[in-house]
């Protein structure tokens, strides 16, 4: 049975200001969700595949397998996010619109991670498990993003969005640390406090981050349940085939600002995707680190990125709310990120290139802090129908984040194989890869300019 319908009234975000406790729980769940997916995505998935294609890290077999697994998983993510968002917009459960789907998605996330961690050691099983993990996580993400317009007043949107952006980036650091810490075998710390020893193929490198994600999401379930939005069954039209396909599309002619925001995010995230998917292979094949040294380099690269993010993220959100401007921050940060990728492309192809790579990662962190602190607030300002289709439209917008993760691995070989120095074929040309990633990010910055509804 459904409760009396409060959805015909203004959104909860217009009726009340959320408590500090709810805000902290919301941010914690967002942090935990990203921790659960980024640990495997940044490091554990690559080392798992490298273990399946020995010798680990040699040749292109592990990198090629990563492209397949990441690409198929990104397709699943692209479909799951708006579809589950649409279902939550139509849910008439007495438990609310969002809460049931947060629980269901968490269960799927766990199942997928168990398949990757404990399934037979072949690429088909890993691909199936990773795709399930992406479905589960992106279902959770659809609910997380829907909570923003549901429960957060517009006057707080920039600040809360910036904190969520910081949480996502800090989660990447915690994820890499957990992936290194919870490995089988003897774990020790060297003089720099860095984890050494352990087994890169340990299933705990998948299970522990996901356990954190589910635990924090269940805390949000408890906090969200009393204030979750409700709709009556009579308000929901039959779920036709057209409704199904409508979960993945929007009308560009009727919603030009949303369209420009979508395309801009897509291009920027295409630049981000190359670093997200290829940070470990870059550190291995380009910077020439292996084994425990590879874990160490990825960890410290994540540290400098997160430091940059924290330095700019919250301040950018505060300034955006104060000056009531979003576009300059988004444009400047996307351009800044393009510059950071150039530093990665210029790093020497051996251990000596690490300092320049770390400079690039730090600059990228500064840029990401601003971008992710503002962009979600910007798109919330231009949603086609914030009250009726918030989760669905935010799910469509999240395709612009998930889609590049599908495209990037499949077109990366074209850039990795470029012969820029006349020295023959080279399947590890990460310099070319990051130059093109920088170009994509810069284009994303320029595509914000046509947006009219947001200054």
Coordinates of C-alpha atoms in Angstrom, one line a residue:
X1 CA 0.0 0.0 0.0
X2 CA 1.1 3.6 -0.7
X3 CA 1.0 6.5 1.7
X4 CA -0.9 9.7 1.1
X5 CA 0.8 11.6 -1.6
X6 CA 3.1 14.4 -0.6
X7 CA 4.8 14.5 -4.0
X8 CA 2.1 16.9 -5.4
X9 CA 3.4 19.4 -2.9
X10 CA 6.9 21.1 -3.3
X11 CA 9.9 18.9 -2.9
X12 CA 11.2 18.1 0.5
X13 CA 14.2 20.3 -0.3
X14 CA 11.9 23.3 -0.5
X15 CA 10.0 22.4 2.7
X16 CA 12.8 21.8 5.2
X17 CA 16.5 22.1 5.8
X18 CA 18.2 18.8 6.4
X19 CA 19.7 18.1 9.8
X20 CA 23.4 18.1 10.2
X21 CA 23.2 14.4 11.1
X22 CA 21.5 13.5 7.9
X23 CA 24.0 15.5 5.9
X24 CA 26.9 13.7 7.5
X25 CA 25.3 10.3 6.9
X26 CA 24.6 11.3 3.3
X27 CA 28.2 12.3 2.6
X28 CA 29.4 9.2 4.4
X29 CA 27.3 6.9 2.2
X30 CA 28.5 8.7 -0.9
X31 CA 32.0 8.3 0.2
X32 CA 31.5 4.6 1.0
X33 CA 29.9 3.9 -2.3
X34 CA 32.7 5.4 -4.3
X35 CA 35.3 3.7 -2.1
X36 CA 33.6 0.3 -2.9
X37 CA 34.0 0.7 -6.6
X38 CA 37.2 2.8 -6.9
X39 CA 39.4 0.3 -5.0
X40 CA 38.8 -2.4 -7.6
X41 CA 38.7 0.0 -10.5
X42 CA 41.9 1.8 -9.8
X43 CA 44.1 -1.1 -8.7
X44 CA 42.6 -4.5 -7.8
X45 CA 41.0 -5.2 -11.1
X46 CA 44.2 -4.7 -13.1
X47 CA 46.3 -6.8 -10.7
X48 CA 43.6 -9.5 -10.8
X49 CA 43.8 -9.6 -14.6
X50 CA 47.6 -9.4 -14.6
X51 CA 47.6 -12.5 -12.4
X52 CA 45.4 -14.2 -15.0
X53 CA 47.8 -13.3 -17.8
X54 CA 51.3 -14.0 -16.4
X55 CA 54.0 -12.7 -16.4
X56 CA 52.1 -9.9 -14.5
X57 CA 52.3 -6.5 -16.1
X58 CA 54.2 -7.7 -19.2
X59 CA 53.0 -7.3 -22.7
X60 CA 49.6 -6.1 -23.6
X61 CA 47.4 -9.0 -22.6
X62 CA 46.5 -7.7 -19.2
X63 CA 45.9 -4.2 -20.6
X64 CA 43.8 -5.7 -23.4
X65 CA 41.8 -7.7 -20.9
X66 CA 41.3 -4.6 -18.7
X67 CA 39.9 -2.8 -21.8
X68 CA 37.3 -5.6 -22.3
X69 CA 36.3 -6.0 -18.7
X70 CA 36.1 -2.2 -18.1
X71 CA 34.3 -1.6 -21.3
X72 CA 31.6 -4.2 -20.8
X73 CA 31.2 -3.1 -17.2
X74 CA 30.8 0.5 -18.3
X75 CA 28.0 -0.5 -20.7
X76 CA 26.2 -2.1 -17.7
X77 CA 26.8 1.0 -15.7
X78 CA 25.5 3.2 -18.5
X79 CA 22.2 1.3 -18.7
X80 CA 21.7 0.7 -15.0
X81 CA 22.0 4.2 -13.7
X82 CA 19.1 5.9 -15.6
X83 CA 17.0 2.7 -15.6
X84 CA 17.1 2.3 -11.8
X85 CA 16.7 6.1 -11.4
X86 CA 13.5 5.9 -13.5
X87 CA 12.2 3.0 -11.4
X88 CA 12.8 4.9 -8.2
X89 CA 10.9 7.9 -9.6
X90 CA 7.9 5.5 -10.2
X91 CA 8.1 3.5 -7.0
X92 CA 5.0 3.6 -4.8
X93 CA 6.3 1.5 -1.9
X94 CA 5.3 2.4 1.6
X95 CA 9.0 2.5 2.3
X96 CA 9.5 5.5 -0.1
X97 CA 10.8 6.1 -3.6
X98 CA 14.5 5.8 -3.1
X99 CA 15.1 3.6 -0.1
X100 CA 14.1 0.2 -1.6
X101 CA 16.3 0.7 -4.6
X102 CA 19.3 1.6 -2.4
X103 CA 18.9 -1.8 -0.7
X104 CA 18.4 -3.7 -4.0
X105 CA 21.4 -2.1 -5.6
X106 CA 23.6 -2.8 -2.6
X107 CA 22.7 -6.5 -2.8
X108 CA 23.6 -6.6 -6.6
X109 CA 26.9 -4.8 -5.8
X110 CA 27.8 -7.5 -3.3
X111 CA 26.9 -10.4 -5.6
X112 CA 29.0 -9.0 -8.4
X113 CA 32.0 -8.5 -6.2
X114 CA 31.8 -12.0 -4.9
X115 CA 31.8 -13.3 -8.5
X116 CA 35.0 -11.3 -9.3
X117 CA 36.7 -12.2 -6.1
X118 CA 35.9 -15.9 -5.9
X119 CA 34.8 -17.0 -9.3
X120 CA 36.8 -19.2 -11.7
X121 CA 39.9 -17.5 -13.0
X122 CA 38.9 -16.6 -16.5
X123 CA 38.1 -13.4 -18.3
X124 CA 34.4 -14.3 -18.9
X125 CA 33.6 -14.7 -15.2
X126 CA 35.5 -11.6 -14.3
X127 CA 33.6 -9.6 -16.9
X128 CA 30.2 -10.9 -15.7
X129 CA 31.1 -10.2 -12.1
X130 CA 32.4 -6.7 -12.8
X131 CA 29.3 -5.9 -14.9
X132 CA 27.1 -6.9 -11.9
X133 CA 29.2 -4.8 -9.6
X134 CA 28.8 -1.8 -12.0
X135 CA 25.0 -2.3 -12.1
X136 CA 24.8 -2.4 -8.3
X137 CA 27.1 0.6 -7.8
X138 CA 25.4 2.7 -10.4
X139 CA 22.0 1.9 -9.0
X140 CA 23.3 3.2 -5.6
X141 CA 24.7 6.2 -7.4
X142 CA 21.3 6.9 -9.0
X143 CA 19.8 7.1 -5.6
X144 CA 22.6 9.2 -4.1
X145 CA 22.2 11.8 -6.8
X146 CA 18.4 11.8 -6.5
X147 CA 18.7 12.6 -2.8
X148 CA 20.4 15.9 -3.7
X149 CA 17.3 17.6 -5.3
X150 CA 15.0 15.6 -3.1
X151 CA 16.4 16.8 0.3
X152 CA 18.8 19.6 -0.2
X153 CA 17.6 23.3 -0.6
X154 CA 18.9 25.2 -3.6
X155 CA 20.7 27.7 -1.3
X156 CA 22.8 24.8 0.0
X157 CA 23.3 23.0 -3.3
X158 CA 26.8 24.3 -4.1
X159 CA 28.2 23.6 -0.7
X160 CA 26.7 20.1 -0.4
X161 CA 27.7 19.3 -4.0
X162 CA 31.3 20.4 -3.3
X163 CA 31.5 18.2 -0.2
X164 CA 30.2 15.2 -2.2
X165 CA 32.9 15.9 -4.8
X166 CA 35.6 16.0 -2.0
X167 CA 34.1 12.8 -0.6
X168 CA 34.4 11.0 -3.9
X169 CA 38.1 11.9 -4.3
X170 CA 39.0 11.2 -0.7
X171 CA 37.3 7.8 -1.3
X172 CA 39.8 7.0 -4.0
X173 CA 42.7 7.4 -1.5
X174 CA 41.0 5.3 1.1
X175 CA 40.1 2.7 -1.5
X176 CA 43.7 2.3 -2.8
X177 CA 44.9 2.1 0.8
X178 CA 42.4 -0.6 1.7
X179 CA 43.1 -2.5 -1.4
X180 CA 46.8 -2.6 -0.4
X181 CA 46.1 -3.2 3.3
X182 CA 43.7 -6.2 3.0
X183 CA 45.9 -8.5 1.0
X184 CA 46.7 -12.0 2.0
X185 CA 50.1 -12.8 3.3
X186 CA 52.4 -10.9 5.6
X187 CA 51.7 -7.2 5.7
X188 CA 54.4 -4.8 6.9
X189 CA 55.0 -1.1 6.7
X190 CA 58.3 0.4 5.5
X191 CA 59.9 3.6 6.9
X192 CA 57.6 5.8 4.8
X193 CA 54.5 4.1 6.2
X194 CA 53.8 2.3 2.9
X195 CA 52.3 -1.2 2.7
X196 CA 54.6 -3.9 1.5
X197 CA 54.1 -7.6 1.1
X198 CA 50.8 -9.4 0.6
X199 CA 49.1 -11.0 -2.4
X200 CA 47.9 -8.7 -5.2
X201 CA 45.3 -11.3 -6.2
X202 CA 43.7 -11.5 -2.8
X203 CA 39.9 -11.6 -2.9
X204 CA 39.9 -9.2 0.1
X205 CA 41.0 -6.5 -2.3
X206 CA 37.5 -6.6 -3.7
X207 CA 35.4 -7.7 -0.7
X208 CA 36.5 -5.2 2.0
X209 CA 35.9 -2.0 0.0
X210 CA 32.4 -3.3 -1.0
X211 CA 31.6 -4.2 2.6
X212 CA 32.4 -0.5 3.5
X213 CA 30.1 0.7 0.7
X214 CA 27.2 -1.5 1.8
X215 CA 27.6 -0.7 5.5
X216 CA 27.5 3.1 4.9
X217 CA 24.6 2.8 2.5
X218 CA 22.5 0.9 5.1
X219 CA 23.1 3.7 7.5
X220 CA 21.7 6.1 4.9
X221 CA 18.7 3.8 4.5
X222 CA 17.9 4.2 8.1
X223 CA 18.3 8.0 8.0
X224 CA 16.4 8.4 4.7
X225 CA 13.5 6.2 5.4
X226 CA 11.5 8.7 7.6
X227 CA 11.9 11.6 5.1
X228 CA 11.9 9.7 1.8
X229 CA 9.4 11.0 -0.8
X230 CA 6.3 9.0 -1.6
X231 CA 3.9 8.9 -4.5
X232 CA 0.5 7.3 -5.0
X233 CA 0.1 4.4 -7.5
X234 CA -2.6 6.4 -9.3
X235 CA -0.1 9.0 -10.3
X236 CA 2.2 6.5 -12.1
X237 CA 1.3 5.6 -15.7
X238 CA 1.7 2.0 -16.9
X239 CA 5.3 1.2 -17.6
X240 CA 5.3 0.7 -21.3
X241 CA 8.0 -0.1 -23.8
X242 CA 8.2 3.6 -24.5
X243 CA 8.7 4.4 -20.8
X244 CA 11.5 1.9 -20.7
X245 CA 13.4 3.4 -23.6
X246 CA 12.6 6.9 -22.2
X247 CA 14.7 6.0 -19.2
X248 CA 17.8 6.5 -21.3
X249 CA 16.9 9.6 -23.4
X250 CA 15.9 13.2 -23.1
X251 CA 14.8 15.8 -25.7
X252 CA 17.7 18.0 -26.7
X253 CA 15.5 20.6 -28.5
X254 CA 13.3 21.1 -25.4
X255 CA 16.1 21.0 -23.0
X256 CA 19.2 22.6 -24.6
X257 CA 20.9 23.6 -21.4
X258 CA 20.7 20.1 -20.0
X259 CA 22.0 18.9 -23.3
X260 CA 25.1 21.1 -23.2
X261 CA 25.7 20.2 -19.6
X262 CA 25.5 16.5 -20.6
X263 CA 27.8 16.7 -23.6
X264 CA 30.3 18.8 -21.6
X265 CA 30.4 16.3 -18.8
X266 CA 30.8 13.4 -21.3
X267 CA 33.9 15.0 -22.9
X268 CA 35.4 15.9 -19.5
X269 CA 34.8 12.4 -18.2
X270 CA 36.4 10.9 -21.3
X271 CA 39.6 12.7 -20.2
X272 CA 39.1 11.4 -16.6
X273 CA 38.4 7.9 -17.8
X274 CA 41.8 7.4 -19.3
X275 CA 43.5 8.1 -15.9
X276 CA 41.0 6.1 -13.9
X277 CA 41.3 3.0 -16.0
X278 CA 45.0 3.3 -16.9
X279 CA 46.7 4.7 -13.8
X280 CA 48.0 1.3 -12.8
X281 CA 49.1 0.3 -16.3
X282 CA 50.7 3.7 -16.8
X283 CA 52.7 3.3 -13.6
X284 CA 53.7 -0.2 -14.7
X285 CA 54.4 0.1 -18.4
X286 CA 55.4 3.8 -18.6
X287 CA 57.0 4.5 -15.3
X288 CA 58.4 1.0 -14.9
X289 CA 57.2 0.1 -11.4
X290 CA 56.1 -3.5 -10.5
X291 CA 54.9 -5.5 -7.6
X292 CA 54.9 -3.8 -4.2
X293 CA 56.4 -0.7 -5.9
X294 CA 53.4 -0.5 -8.2
X295 CA 51.0 -0.4 -5.2
X296 CA 53.2 2.2 -3.6
X297 CA 53.3 4.5 -6.7
X298 CA 49.5 4.2 -7.2
X299 CA 48.9 5.0 -3.6
X300 CA 51.1 8.1 -3.5
X301 CA 49.7 9.2 -6.8
X302 CA 46.2 9.0 -5.3
X303 CA 47.5 10.9 -2.2
X304 CA 48.7 13.9 -4.1
X305 CA 45.5 13.9 -6.2
X306 CA 43.3 13.9 -3.1
X307 CA 45.3 16.6 -1.4
X308 CA 44.7 18.8 -4.4
X309 CA 41.0 18.0 -4.4
X310 CA 40.6 18.9 -0.7
X311 CA 42.4 22.2 -1.1
X312 CA 39.9 23.4 -3.7
X313 CA 36.7 21.5 -3.5
X314 CA 34.8 23.0 -0.6
X315 CA 36.1 26.6 -1.3
X316 CA 34.9 26.3 -4.8
X317 CA 31.4 25.3 -3.7
X318 CA 31.2 28.2 -1.2
X319 CA 32.3 30.7 -3.8
X320 CA 29.9 29.4 -6.3
X321 CA 26.9 29.8 -3.9
X322 CA 28.1 33.2 -2.8
X323 CA 28.6 34.7 -6.3
X324 CA 25.7 32.6 -7.8
X325 CA 27.9 31.5 -10.7
X326 CA 28.7 28.0 -11.8
X327 CA 30.1 28.2 -15.4
X328 CA 33.4 30.0 -14.7
X329 CA 34.3 27.4 -12.2
X330 CA 33.4 24.4 -14.4
X331 CA 35.2 25.9 -17.4
X332 CA 38.4 26.8 -15.5
X333 CA 38.6 23.4 -13.8
X334 CA 38.2 21.4 -17.0
X335 CA 40.9 23.5 -18.7
X336 CA 43.1 23.0 -15.7
X337 CA 42.6 19.3 -15.8
X338 CA 43.6 19.2 -19.4
X339 CA 46.9 20.9 -18.4
X340 CA 47.5 18.3 -15.7
X341 CA 47.2 15.5 -18.3
X342 CA 49.9 17.1 -20.4
X343 CA 52.3 16.8 -17.4
X344 CA 51.6 13.1 -17.4
X345 CA 52.3 12.8 -21.1
X346 CA 55.7 14.6 -20.7
X347 CA 56.9 12.4 -17.8
X348 CA 60.0 10.4 -18.8
X349 CA 59.2 6.8 -19.7
X350 CA 61.1 5.3 -16.6
X351 CA 61.3 5.7 -12.9
X352 CA 62.7 9.2 -13.3
X353 CA 59.4 10.4 -14.7
X354 CA 57.6 9.9 -11.4
X355 CA 58.1 13.5 -10.0
X356 CA 56.6 15.1 -13.1
X357 CA 53.8 12.6 -13.0
X358 CA 53.1 13.4 -9.4
X359 CA 53.0 17.1 -10.3
X360 CA 50.4 16.4 -13.0
X361 CA 48.3 14.3 -10.6
X362 CA 48.4 17.1 -8.0
X363 CA 47.3 19.7 -10.6
X364 CA 44.6 17.3 -11.7
X365 CA 43.4 17.0 -8.1
X366 CA 43.1 20.8 -7.8
X367 CA 41.1 20.9 -11.0
X368 CA 38.9 17.9 -10.0
X369 CA 38.1 19.5 -6.6
X370 CA 36.6 22.5 -8.4
X371 CA 34.9 20.6 -11.1
X372 CA 33.2 17.9 -9.0
X373 CA 32.3 20.5 -6.4
X374 CA 30.4 22.6 -8.9
X375 CA 29.2 20.5 -11.8
X376 CA 26.6 18.5 -10.0
X377 CA 25.1 21.7 -8.7
X378 CA 25.1 23.1 -12.2
X379 CA 23.2 20.2 -13.7
X380 CA 20.7 20.1 -10.9
X381 CA 20.0 23.8 -11.8
X382 CA 19.1 22.7 -15.4
X383 CA 17.1 19.5 -14.8
X384 CA 14.2 19.2 -17.3
X385 CA 11.7 18.2 -14.5
X386 CA 13.2 18.4 -11.0
X387 CA 10.1 17.2 -9.2
X388 CA 8.7 14.4 -11.4
X389 CA 11.8 12.9 -13.0
X390 CA 14.8 14.0 -10.9
X391 CA 16.3 10.5 -10.5
X392 CA 15.7 9.5 -14.1
X393 CA 17.2 12.7 -15.5
X394 CA 20.2 12.6 -13.1
X395 CA 20.5 9.0 -14.2
X396 CA 20.6 10.1 -17.9
X397 CA 23.2 12.7 -16.8
X398 CA 25.2 10.0 -15.2
X399 CA 25.5 8.2 -18.6
X400 CA 27.8 11.1 -19.4
X401 CA 30.0 9.8 -16.5
X402 CA 29.7 6.0 -17.2
X403 CA 29.6 6.1 -21.0
X404 CA 33.2 7.4 -21.4
X405 CA 34.4 4.5 -19.2
X406 CA 33.0 2.2 -22.0
X407 CA 34.4 4.2 -24.9
X408 CA 37.8 5.0 -23.4
X409 CA 39.2 1.4 -23.2
X410 CA 38.1 0.5 -26.7
X411 CA 39.6 3.6 -28.4
X412 CA 42.7 3.7 -26.2
X413 CA 44.6 1.1 -28.3
X414 CA 44.5 3.6 -31.2
X415 CA 46.4 6.2 -29.1
X416 CA 48.6 3.7 -27.3
X417 CA 49.8 2.3 -30.7
X418 CA 50.7 5.7 -32.2
X419 CA 54.2 6.0 -33.5
X420 CA 55.2 9.6 -32.8
X421 CA 59.0 9.1 -32.9
X422 CA 59.4 7.0 -36.0
X423 CA 60.7 4.1 -33.9
X424 CA 58.2 1.5 -34.9
X425 CA 55.0 0.2 -33.3
X426 CA 54.5 0.9 -29.6
X427 CA 51.6 -0.4 -27.7
X428 CA 52.5 1.5 -24.6
X429 CA 52.5 5.1 -25.8
X430 CA 50.9 6.6 -22.7
X431 CA 52.2 10.0 -23.7
X432 CA 49.9 10.1 -26.8
X433 CA 47.0 8.7 -24.7
X434 CA 47.1 11.5 -22.2
X435 CA 47.6 14.2 -24.9
X436 CA 44.3 13.1 -26.4
X437 CA 42.7 12.9 -23.0
X438 CA 43.7 16.5 -22.4
X439 CA 42.1 17.5 -25.7
X440 CA 38.8 15.8 -24.7
X441 CA 38.8 17.6 -21.3
X442 CA 39.5 21.0 -23.0
X443 CA 36.6 20.5 -25.4
X444 CA 34.4 19.7 -22.4
X445 CA 35.3 23.0 -20.9
X446 CA 34.2 24.9 -24.0
X447 CA 30.9 23.1 -24.3
X448 CA 29.7 24.8 -21.0
X449 CA 29.6 28.2 -22.7
X450 CA 26.3 27.8 -24.5
X451 CA 24.4 27.1 -21.3
X452 CA 22.0 30.0 -20.7
X453 CA 20.0 29.2 -17.5
X454 CA 23.1 29.2 -15.3
X455 CA 25.7 32.0 -15.1

